[in-house]
Amino acid sequence: MCRCLKVSHSGYYDWEKRSPSTRQIDNERLLKRIREIHEDSNGAIGVPRMHEDLRETGETASKNRIARLMASAGLQGWPRKKKRGRYHTPVVVPADVQNQLQRDFKALEPEQKWVTDITELKTGEGKLYLCVVIDLFSKLVVGWSMHHRQDRQMVIRAVEMAVWQRQESNHVILHSDRSSQFRSTDYQRFLKENALVCSMSAVGHCGDNAACEGFFGVLKRERTNRMRYPTMDAAKADLFNYIERFHNPRMRKRIARRDMEFQLFSNRP
C-alpha cells in the first residue's frame, strides 16, 4: 500500500501512532454539540440557526466550520418551500388605523409591540388555521388559537390569551395585516376595550409584518412541512408541542442569557 501511494513505511507508522491534534479533538467536541442541537430540533436546524445557537452558548466557531462539520456528519436543515405570488384586492380599514410599526420590529421592553397573523395547515380532515400573537421584545408566542375556520372569533381568542398573560396595563401596539378578521367590528372593539393600539400593514406589503411571517416560515420549515397530519387533533397536538415545548422555552433561555449578560456588563467598574 505504501509503495502504491508513494509513502515511506516510517511515515505511515508515525501517522498511525500519532495522537489526535487539538483541532481534531475540538472538532469532535463541537460535532457532538451540533448533533445534540440538531436532534433537539428534530433535524430541522440548518447552518445559520446552528451557528446562532452555538454562539449563544459561548462557541466561537465560524459558519464555514460548522457547515463543514455538519456536511461531514450528513446533517442538514429542512429547506423552505417556494410560494406563488398572490393578487391583492383593495380593502377598506377603519379611518383611525395606521401602520404604527413602519417595519420597526425592535422593542426595548416586553408588552410594547405585538404582531399577529394567520396561517393555514393541511390535514387529512381539511385545513386547520393557526393564529399567533408574538411579543417583539422576547419573540415569545404570547397568544395562539386554532380552528377549522379562520373567523374573527379565532383571532380574538388568540389576542385574549395574550391579554390574559399581560403583566402591565399599559397600551400595546398590536400589528396585523388587513385581513377581514382584523378589520371586523368585534375585533376592533376588543382591542379598544383592552388598551391595544391597532396597527395594520399596507395592502400587498407582506414585509410590513415580516416578524410574524418569519415565525410561520420557520414553523413550516422546521416542523409542519415534514409532517402528515391524518386528523386536525393530531395537527393541534403537534403545534402545541412546537410552540410551548420547543419555541417558547428556547426564547426564554435567550432572554435569561441576555439578562445575565446585561447584568454582568452593568456591574463592570
PDB file of C-alpha atoms in Angstrom:
ATOM      1  CA  MET A   1       0.000   0.000   0.000  1.00  0.00           C
ATOM      2  CA  CYS A   2       2.842   2.384   0.864  1.00  0.00           C
ATOM      3  CA  ARG A   3       4.539   1.649  -2.488  1.00  0.00           C
ATOM      4  CA  CYS A   4       1.294   2.354  -4.391  1.00  0.00           C
ATOM      5  CA  LEU A   5       0.739   5.634  -2.538  1.00  0.00           C
ATOM      6  CA  LYS A   6       4.443   6.512  -2.617  1.00  0.00           C
ATOM      7  CA  VAL A   7       4.601   6.896   1.158  1.00  0.00           C
ATOM      8  CA  SER A   8       7.522   5.741   3.297  1.00  0.00           C
ATOM      9  CA  HIS A   9       6.943   2.926   5.764  1.00  0.00           C
ATOM     10  CA  SER A  10       8.240   5.011   8.646  1.00  0.00           C
ATOM     11  CA  GLY A  11       5.944   7.907   7.715  1.00  0.00           C
ATOM     12  CA  TYR A  12       2.916   5.620   7.655  1.00  0.00           C
ATOM     13  CA  TYR A  13       3.670   4.080  11.069  1.00  0.00           C
ATOM     14  CA  ASP A  14       4.343   7.551  12.514  1.00  0.00           C
ATOM     15  CA  TRP A  15       0.929   8.745  11.237  1.00  0.00           C
ATOM     16  CA  GLU A  16      -0.812   5.631  12.598  1.00  0.00           C
ATOM     17  CA  LYS A  17       0.603   6.130  16.105  1.00  0.00           C
ATOM     18  CA  ARG A  18       0.163   9.900  16.149  1.00  0.00           C
ATOM     19  CA  SER A  19      -2.228  11.290  18.799  1.00  0.00           C
ATOM     20  CA  PRO A  20      -5.244  13.342  17.652  1.00  0.00           C
ATOM     21  CA  SER A  21      -4.465  17.025  17.239  1.00  0.00           C
ATOM     22  CA  THR A  22      -6.016  19.726  19.397  1.00  0.00           C
ATOM     23  CA  ARG A  23      -8.089  20.867  16.416  1.00  0.00           C
ATOM     24  CA  GLN A  24      -9.401  17.349  15.808  1.00  0.00           C
ATOM     25  CA  ILE A  25     -10.356  16.918  19.465  1.00  0.00           C
ATOM     26  CA  ASP A  26     -12.161  20.268  19.457  1.00  0.00           C
ATOM     27  CA  ASN A  27     -13.973  19.345  16.211  1.00  0.00           C
ATOM     28  CA  GLU A  28     -15.205  16.115  17.799  1.00  0.00           C
ATOM     29  CA  ARG A  29     -16.446  18.035  20.832  1.00  0.00           C
ATOM     30  CA  LEU A  30     -18.164  20.632  18.650  1.00  0.00           C
ATOM     31  CA  LEU A  31     -19.721  17.991  16.414  1.00  0.00           C
ATOM     32  CA  LYS A  32     -21.181  16.254  19.469  1.00  0.00           C
ATOM     33  CA  ARG A  33     -22.834  19.518  20.497  1.00  0.00           C
ATOM     34  CA  ILE A  34     -24.077  20.073  16.932  1.00  0.00           C
ATOM     35  CA  ARG A  35     -25.666  16.607  16.899  1.00  0.00           C
ATOM     36  CA  GLU A  36     -27.441  17.347  20.190  1.00  0.00           C
ATOM     37  CA  ILE A  37     -28.910  20.641  18.931  1.00  0.00           C
ATOM     38  CA  HIS A  38     -29.854  19.090  15.577  1.00  0.00           C
ATOM     39  CA  GLU A  39     -31.586  16.173  17.270  1.00  0.00           C
ATOM     40  CA  ASP A  40     -33.368  18.508  19.697  1.00  0.00           C
ATOM     41  CA  SER A  41     -34.840  20.392  16.713  1.00  0.00           C
ATOM     42  CA  ASN A  42     -35.985  17.137  15.074  1.00  0.00           C
ATOM     43  CA  GLY A  43     -33.432  17.603  12.324  1.00  0.00           C
ATOM     44  CA  ALA A  44     -34.785  20.990  11.229  1.00  0.00           C
ATOM     45  CA  ILE A  45     -31.976  23.447  12.061  1.00  0.00           C
ATOM     46  CA  GLY A  46     -29.506  24.291   9.301  1.00  0.00           C
ATOM     47  CA  VAL A  47     -26.153  26.060   9.381  1.00  0.00           C
ATOM     48  CA  PRO A  48     -27.336  29.665  10.038  1.00  0.00           C
ATOM     49  CA  ARG A  49     -29.526  28.815  13.032  1.00  0.00           C
ATOM     50  CA  MET A  50     -26.995  26.266  14.271  1.00  0.00           C
ATOM     51  CA  HIS A  51     -24.338  28.989  14.212  1.00  0.00           C
ATOM     52  CA  GLU A  52     -26.723  31.298  16.102  1.00  0.00           C
ATOM     53  CA  ASP A  53     -27.499  28.696  18.790  1.00  0.00           C
ATOM     54  CA  LEU A  54     -23.846  27.771  19.270  1.00  0.00           C
ATOM     55  CA  ARG A  55     -22.800  31.407  19.501  1.00  0.00           C
ATOM     56  CA  GLU A  56     -25.357  31.992  22.250  1.00  0.00           C
ATOM     57  CA  THR A  57     -23.814  29.144  24.260  1.00  0.00           C
ATOM     58  CA  GLY A  58     -20.342  30.696  24.028  1.00  0.00           C
ATOM     59  CA  GLU A  59     -18.964  28.858  20.984  1.00  0.00           C
ATOM     60  CA  THR A  60     -16.813  30.900  18.584  1.00  0.00           C
ATOM     61  CA  ALA A  61     -16.865  28.540  15.586  1.00  0.00           C
ATOM     62  CA  SER A  62     -17.437  30.193  12.210  1.00  0.00           C
ATOM     63  CA  LYS A  63     -20.300  29.337   9.864  1.00  0.00           C
ATOM     64  CA  ASN A  64     -17.898  27.693   7.413  1.00  0.00           C
ATOM     65  CA  ARG A  65     -16.502  25.415  10.104  1.00  0.00           C
ATOM     66  CA  ILE A  66     -19.985  24.441  11.271  1.00  0.00           C
ATOM     67  CA  ALA A  67     -21.016  23.815   7.664  1.00  0.00           C
ATOM     68  CA  ARG A  68     -18.021  21.503   7.112  1.00  0.00           C
ATOM     69  CA  LEU A  69     -18.716  19.542  10.292  1.00  0.00           C
ATOM     70  CA  MET A  70     -22.419  19.181   9.511  1.00  0.00           C
ATOM     71  CA  ALA A  71     -21.672  18.102   5.943  1.00  0.00           C
ATOM     72  CA  SER A  72     -19.148  15.508   7.124  1.00  0.00           C
ATOM     73  CA  ALA A  73     -21.764  14.082   9.504  1.00  0.00           C
ATOM     74  CA  GLY A  74     -24.570  14.197   6.925  1.00  0.00           C
ATOM     75  CA  LEU A  75     -26.557  16.782   8.891  1.00  0.00           C
ATOM     76  CA  GLN A  76     -28.633  19.451   7.180  1.00  0.00           C
ATOM     77  CA  GLY A  77     -31.636  21.655   7.819  1.00  0.00           C
ATOM     78  CA  TRP A  78     -35.047  21.460   6.233  1.00  0.00           C
ATOM     79  CA  PRO A  79     -35.404  23.620   3.066  1.00  0.00           C
ATOM     80  CA  ARG A  80     -38.083  26.264   2.698  1.00  0.00           C
ATOM     81  CA  LYS A  81     -40.893  25.702   0.213  1.00  0.00           C
ATOM     82  CA  LYS A  82     -41.320  28.227  -2.583  1.00  0.00           C
ATOM     83  CA  LYS A  83     -44.605  30.128  -2.759  1.00  0.00           C
ATOM     84  CA  ARG A  84     -46.505  31.534  -5.684  1.00  0.00           C
ATOM     85  CA  GLY A  85     -47.302  35.211  -5.832  1.00  0.00           C
ATOM     86  CA  ARG A  86     -50.729  36.430  -4.788  1.00  0.00           C
ATOM     87  CA  TYR A  87     -53.037  39.040  -6.191  1.00  0.00           C
ATOM     88  CA  HIS A  88     -54.350  41.590  -3.705  1.00  0.00           C
ATOM     89  CA  THR A  89     -57.606  43.500  -3.935  1.00  0.00           C
ATOM     90  CA  PRO A  90     -58.135  46.908  -2.307  1.00  0.00           C
ATOM     91  CA  VAL A  91     -59.612  46.821   1.206  1.00  0.00           C
ATOM     92  CA  VAL A  92     -61.030  49.478   3.473  1.00  0.00           C
ATOM     93  CA  VAL A  93     -59.708  49.830   7.031  1.00  0.00           C
ATOM     94  CA  PRO A  94     -61.025  51.956   9.900  1.00  0.00           C
ATOM     95  CA  ALA A  95     -60.125  55.614   9.416  1.00  0.00           C
ATOM     96  CA  ASP A  96     -58.114  55.859  12.650  1.00  0.00           C
ATOM     97  CA  VAL A  97     -55.937  52.788  11.938  1.00  0.00           C
ATOM     98  CA  GLN A  98     -52.401  53.367  10.658  1.00  0.00           C
ATOM     99  CA  ASN A  99     -49.151  51.446  10.347  1.00  0.00           C
ATOM    100  CA  GLN A 100     -47.670  52.173  13.778  1.00  0.00           C
ATOM    101  CA  LEU A 101     -44.576  49.986  13.311  1.00  0.00           C
ATOM    102  CA  GLN A 102     -43.338  51.099   9.874  1.00  0.00           C
ATOM    103  CA  ARG A 103     -41.268  47.886   9.761  1.00  0.00           C
ATOM    104  CA  ASP A 104     -39.515  48.727  13.010  1.00  0.00           C
ATOM    105  CA  PHE A 105     -39.653  45.302  14.673  1.00  0.00           C
ATOM    106  CA  LYS A 106     -37.360  46.154  17.583  1.00  0.00           C
ATOM    107  CA  ALA A 107     -38.854  46.516  21.059  1.00  0.00           C
ATOM    108  CA  LEU A 108     -36.907  47.768  24.067  1.00  0.00           C
ATOM    109  CA  GLU A 109     -39.172  46.148  26.638  1.00  0.00           C
ATOM    110  CA  PRO A 110     -41.891  43.492  26.889  1.00  0.00           C
ATOM    111  CA  GLU A 111     -45.528  44.286  26.091  1.00  0.00           C
ATOM    112  CA  GLN A 112     -44.589  47.212  23.888  1.00  0.00           C
ATOM    113  CA  LYS A 113     -45.106  45.781  20.384  1.00  0.00           C
ATOM    114  CA  TRP A 114     -47.050  42.664  19.393  1.00  0.00           C
ATOM    115  CA  VAL A 115     -47.613  41.215  15.925  1.00  0.00           C
ATOM    116  CA  THR A 116     -50.307  38.769  14.839  1.00  0.00           C
ATOM    117  CA  ASP A 117     -51.236  36.826  11.724  1.00  0.00           C
ATOM    118  CA  ILE A 118     -52.965  33.672  10.455  1.00  0.00           C
ATOM    119  CA  THR A 119     -51.572  30.706   8.550  1.00  0.00           C
ATOM    120  CA  GLU A 120     -53.151  27.514   7.244  1.00  0.00           C
ATOM    121  CA  LEU A 121     -52.044  23.896   7.553  1.00  0.00           C
ATOM    122  CA  LYS A 122     -53.254  20.849   5.654  1.00  0.00           C
ATOM    123  CA  THR A 123     -54.641  17.801   7.457  1.00  0.00           C
ATOM    124  CA  GLY A 124     -56.465  14.640   6.411  1.00  0.00           C
ATOM    125  CA  GLU A 125     -59.693  16.242   7.593  1.00  0.00           C
ATOM    126  CA  GLY A 126     -59.214  19.563   5.794  1.00  0.00           C
ATOM    127  CA  LYS A 127     -57.463  22.842   6.519  1.00  0.00           C
ATOM    128  CA  LEU A 128     -56.556  23.933  10.039  1.00  0.00           C
ATOM    129  CA  TYR A 129     -55.893  27.613  10.712  1.00  0.00           C
ATOM    130  CA  LEU A 130     -53.437  28.919  13.301  1.00  0.00           C
ATOM    131  CA  CYS A 131     -53.397  32.471  14.661  1.00  0.00           C
ATOM    132  CA  VAL A 132     -50.495  33.646  16.835  1.00  0.00           C
ATOM    133  CA  VAL A 133     -49.569  36.784  18.767  1.00  0.00           C
ATOM    134  CA  ILE A 134     -45.818  37.394  19.150  1.00  0.00           C
ATOM    135  CA  ASP A 135     -44.082  39.818  21.510  1.00  0.00           C
ATOM    136  CA  LEU A 136     -41.321  41.526  19.513  1.00  0.00           C
ATOM    137  CA  PHE A 137     -39.137  42.016  22.592  1.00  0.00           C
ATOM    138  CA  SER A 138     -38.867  38.366  23.585  1.00  0.00           C
ATOM    139  CA  LYS A 139     -40.095  36.665  20.357  1.00  0.00           C
ATOM    140  CA  LEU A 140     -42.369  34.589  22.607  1.00  0.00           C
ATOM    141  CA  VAL A 141     -45.707  33.397  21.248  1.00  0.00           C
ATOM    142  CA  VAL A 142     -47.828  35.020  23.958  1.00  0.00           C
ATOM    143  CA  GLY A 143     -51.155  34.063  22.402  1.00  0.00           C
ATOM    144  CA  TRP A 144     -52.400  31.487  19.913  1.00  0.00           C
ATOM    145  CA  SER A 145     -55.558  29.707  18.784  1.00  0.00           C
ATOM    146  CA  MET A 146     -56.535  27.087  16.195  1.00  0.00           C
ATOM    147  CA  HIS A 147     -59.763  26.410  14.333  1.00  0.00           C
ATOM    148  CA  HIS A 148     -61.074  24.876  11.114  1.00  0.00           C
ATOM    149  CA  ARG A 149     -62.433  28.296  10.107  1.00  0.00           C
ATOM    150  CA  GLN A 150     -60.394  31.494  10.037  1.00  0.00           C
ATOM    151  CA  ASP A 151     -63.051  33.695  11.560  1.00  0.00           C
ATOM    152  CA  ARG A 152     -62.820  36.719  13.836  1.00  0.00           C
ATOM    153  CA  GLN A 153     -63.530  34.645  16.950  1.00  0.00           C
ATOM    154  CA  MET A 154     -60.375  32.605  16.397  1.00  0.00           C
ATOM    155  CA  VAL A 155     -58.335  35.810  16.145  1.00  0.00           C
ATOM    156  CA  ILE A 156     -59.953  37.291  19.256  1.00  0.00           C
ATOM    157  CA  ARG A 157     -59.195  34.107  21.245  1.00  0.00           C
ATOM    158  CA  ALA A 158     -55.500  34.366  20.355  1.00  0.00           C
ATOM    159  CA  VAL A 159     -55.343  38.024  21.406  1.00  0.00           C
ATOM    160  CA  GLU A 160     -57.381  37.254  24.523  1.00  0.00           C
ATOM    161  CA  MET A 161     -54.774  34.689  25.565  1.00  0.00           C
ATOM    162  CA  ALA A 162     -52.030  37.300  25.142  1.00  0.00           C
ATOM    163  CA  VAL A 163     -54.012  39.865  27.152  1.00  0.00           C
ATOM    164  CA  TRP A 164     -54.632  37.330  29.909  1.00  0.00           C
ATOM    165  CA  GLN A 165     -50.845  36.800  30.280  1.00  0.00           C
ATOM    166  CA  ARG A 166     -50.033  40.521  30.160  1.00  0.00           C
ATOM    167  CA  GLN A 167     -48.279  41.803  33.288  1.00  0.00           C
ATOM    168  CA  GLU A 168     -48.930  45.528  32.837  1.00  0.00           C
ATOM    169  CA  SER A 169     -51.975  47.535  31.779  1.00  0.00           C
ATOM    170  CA  ASN A 170     -50.127  49.990  29.535  1.00  0.00           C
ATOM    171  CA  HIS A 171     -51.045  50.404  25.866  1.00  0.00           C
ATOM    172  CA  VAL A 172     -49.553  47.827  23.490  1.00  0.00           C
ATOM    173  CA  ILE A 173     -49.260  48.182  19.711  1.00  0.00           C
ATOM    174  CA  LEU A 174     -50.795  45.127  18.013  1.00  0.00           C
ATOM    175  CA  HIS A 175     -49.825  44.927  14.338  1.00  0.00           C
ATOM    176  CA  SER A 176     -51.534  42.756  11.715  1.00  0.00           C
ATOM    177  CA  ASP A 177     -52.309  42.673   8.011  1.00  0.00           C
ATOM    178  CA  ARG A 178     -55.623  43.897   6.569  1.00  0.00           C
ATOM    179  CA  SER A 179     -57.495  40.587   6.564  1.00  0.00           C
ATOM    180  CA  SER A 180     -61.222  40.800   7.184  1.00  0.00           C
ATOM    181  CA  GLN A 181     -60.859  39.167  10.616  1.00  0.00           C
ATOM    182  CA  PHE A 182     -58.672  42.047  11.822  1.00  0.00           C
ATOM    183  CA  ARG A 183     -60.955  44.668  10.264  1.00  0.00           C
ATOM    184  CA  SER A 184     -64.073  43.256  11.889  1.00  0.00           C
ATOM    185  CA  THR A 185     -66.072  45.361  14.327  1.00  0.00           C
ATOM    186  CA  ASP A 186     -65.801  42.761  17.107  1.00  0.00           C
ATOM    187  CA  TYR A 187     -62.009  42.626  16.817  1.00  0.00           C
ATOM    188  CA  GLN A 188     -61.629  46.412  16.784  1.00  0.00           C
ATOM    189  CA  ARG A 189     -63.919  46.717  19.797  1.00  0.00           C
ATOM    190  CA  PHE A 190     -61.935  44.081  21.693  1.00  0.00           C
ATOM    191  CA  LEU A 191     -58.675  45.963  21.094  1.00  0.00           C
ATOM    192  CA  LYS A 192     -60.083  49.240  22.375  1.00  0.00           C
ATOM    193  CA  GLU A 193     -61.522  47.580  25.476  1.00  0.00           C
ATOM    194  CA  ASN A 194     -58.111  46.102  26.353  1.00  0.00           C
ATOM    195  CA  ALA A 195     -55.797  49.084  25.724  1.00  0.00           C
ATOM    196  CA  LEU A 196     -54.413  47.665  22.470  1.00  0.00           C
ATOM    197  CA  VAL A 197     -53.457  50.082  19.682  1.00  0.00           C
ATOM    198  CA  CYS A 198     -54.392  48.657  16.299  1.00  0.00           C
ATOM    199  CA  SER A 199     -51.736  48.825  13.581  1.00  0.00           C
ATOM    200  CA  MET A 200     -52.061  47.414  10.053  1.00  0.00           C
ATOM    201  CA  SER A 201     -49.828  46.725   7.079  1.00  0.00           C
ATOM    202  CA  ALA A 202     -50.254  48.318   3.685  1.00  0.00           C
ATOM    203  CA  VAL A 203     -52.094  46.301   1.032  1.00  0.00           C
ATOM    204  CA  GLY A 204     -49.869  43.689  -0.590  1.00  0.00           C
ATOM    205  CA  HIS A 205     -46.838  44.507   1.580  1.00  0.00           C
ATOM    206  CA  CYS A 206     -46.068  41.292   3.457  1.00  0.00           C
ATOM    207  CA  GLY A 207     -42.796  42.854   4.605  1.00  0.00           C
ATOM    208  CA  ASP A 208     -44.804  45.148   6.875  1.00  0.00           C
ATOM    209  CA  ASN A 209     -45.496  42.088   9.040  1.00  0.00           C
ATOM    210  CA  ALA A 210     -42.222  40.283   8.392  1.00  0.00           C
ATOM    211  CA  ALA A 211     -41.720  39.278  12.042  1.00  0.00           C
ATOM    212  CA  CYS A 212     -44.872  37.156  12.084  1.00  0.00           C
ATOM    213  CA  GLU A 213     -44.344  35.871   8.546  1.00  0.00           C
ATOM    214  CA  GLY A 214     -40.838  34.857   9.595  1.00  0.00           C
ATOM    215  CA  PHE A 215     -42.153  32.821  12.511  1.00  0.00           C
ATOM    216  CA  PHE A 216     -44.582  30.972  10.249  1.00  0.00           C
ATOM    217  CA  GLY A 217     -41.779  30.304   7.772  1.00  0.00           C
ATOM    218  CA  VAL A 218     -39.595  28.767  10.461  1.00  0.00           C
ATOM    219  CA  LEU A 219     -42.535  26.781  11.877  1.00  0.00           C
ATOM    220  CA  LYS A 220     -43.310  25.241   8.498  1.00  0.00           C
ATOM    221  CA  ARG A 221     -39.699  24.607   7.578  1.00  0.00           C
ATOM    222  CA  GLU A 222     -38.783  23.049  10.914  1.00  0.00           C
ATOM    223  CA  ARG A 223     -41.965  21.135  11.622  1.00  0.00           C
ATOM    224  CA  THR A 224     -45.162  21.113   9.580  1.00  0.00           C
ATOM    225  CA  ASN A 225     -43.701  20.706   6.063  1.00  0.00           C
ATOM    226  CA  ARG A 226     -42.205  17.396   7.162  1.00  0.00           C
ATOM    227  CA  MET A 227     -45.363  16.097   8.807  1.00  0.00           C
ATOM    228  CA  ARG A 228     -48.523  14.440   7.532  1.00  0.00           C
ATOM    229  CA  TYR A 229     -51.435  15.052   9.859  1.00  0.00           C
ATOM    230  CA  PRO A 230     -54.237  12.485   9.484  1.00  0.00           C
ATOM    231  CA  THR A 231     -56.572  14.486  11.728  1.00  0.00           C
ATOM    232  CA  MET A 232     -56.947  18.041  12.978  1.00  0.00           C
ATOM    233  CA  ASP A 233     -56.403  16.840  16.543  1.00  0.00           C
ATOM    234  CA  ALA A 234     -53.009  15.418  15.524  1.00  0.00           C
ATOM    235  CA  ALA A 235     -52.052  18.761  13.969  1.00  0.00           C
ATOM    236  CA  LYS A 236     -53.234  20.684  17.048  1.00  0.00           C
ATOM    237  CA  ALA A 237     -51.185  18.451  19.355  1.00  0.00           C
ATOM    238  CA  ASP A 238     -48.049  18.881  17.234  1.00  0.00           C
ATOM    239  CA  LEU A 239     -48.469  22.664  17.008  1.00  0.00           C
ATOM    240  CA  PHE A 240     -48.923  22.882  20.779  1.00  0.00           C
ATOM    241  CA  ASN A 241     -45.756  20.827  21.218  1.00  0.00           C
ATOM    242  CA  TYR A 242     -43.782  23.105  18.877  1.00  0.00           C
ATOM    243  CA  ILE A 243     -44.969  26.383  20.419  1.00  0.00           C
ATOM    244  CA  GLU A 244     -44.987  25.523  24.115  1.00  0.00           C
ATOM    245  CA  ARG A 245     -42.287  22.850  24.332  1.00  0.00           C
ATOM    246  CA  PHE A 246     -39.788  23.957  21.698  1.00  0.00           C
ATOM    247  CA  HIS A 247     -40.116  27.583  20.547  1.00  0.00           C
ATOM    248  CA  ASN A 248     -41.130  29.368  23.772  1.00  0.00           C
ATOM    249  CA  PRO A 249     -38.650  27.519  26.052  1.00  0.00           C
ATOM    250  CA  ARG A 250     -35.910  28.337  23.530  1.00  0.00           C
ATOM    251  CA  MET A 251     -36.849  32.021  23.548  1.00  0.00           C
ATOM    252  CA  ARG A 252     -36.982  32.092  27.374  1.00  0.00           C
ATOM    253  CA  LYS A 253     -33.437  30.722  27.529  1.00  0.00           C
ATOM    254  CA  ARG A 254     -32.311  33.526  25.218  1.00  0.00           C
ATOM    255  CA  ILE A 255     -33.995  36.122  27.408  1.00  0.00           C
ATOM    256  CA  ALA A 256     -32.367  34.714  30.560  1.00  0.00           C
ATOM    257  CA  ARG A 257     -28.961  34.672  28.854  1.00  0.00           C
ATOM    258  CA  ARG A 258     -29.438  38.219  27.584  1.00  0.00           C
ATOM    259  CA  ASP A 259     -30.431  39.450  31.052  1.00  0.00           C
ATOM    260  CA  MET A 260     -27.408  37.775  32.626  1.00  0.00           C
ATOM    261  CA  GLU A 261     -25.046  39.340  30.074  1.00  0.00           C
ATOM    262  CA  PHE A 262     -26.630  42.762  30.684  1.00  0.00           C
ATOM    263  CA  GLN A 263     -26.143  42.424  34.454  1.00  0.00           C
ATOM    264  CA  LEU A 264     -22.506  41.393  34.031  1.00  0.00           C
ATOM    265  CA  PHE A 265     -21.914  44.347  31.721  1.00  0.00           C
ATOM    266  CA  SER A 266     -23.663  46.842  34.014  1.00  0.00           C
ATOM    267  CA  ASN A 267     -21.655  45.649  37.043  1.00  0.00           C
ATOM    268  CA  ARG A 268     -18.321  46.370  35.380  1.00  0.00           C
ATOM    269  CA  PRO A 269     -16.347  49.196  37.019  1.00  0.00           C
TER     270      PRO A 269
END
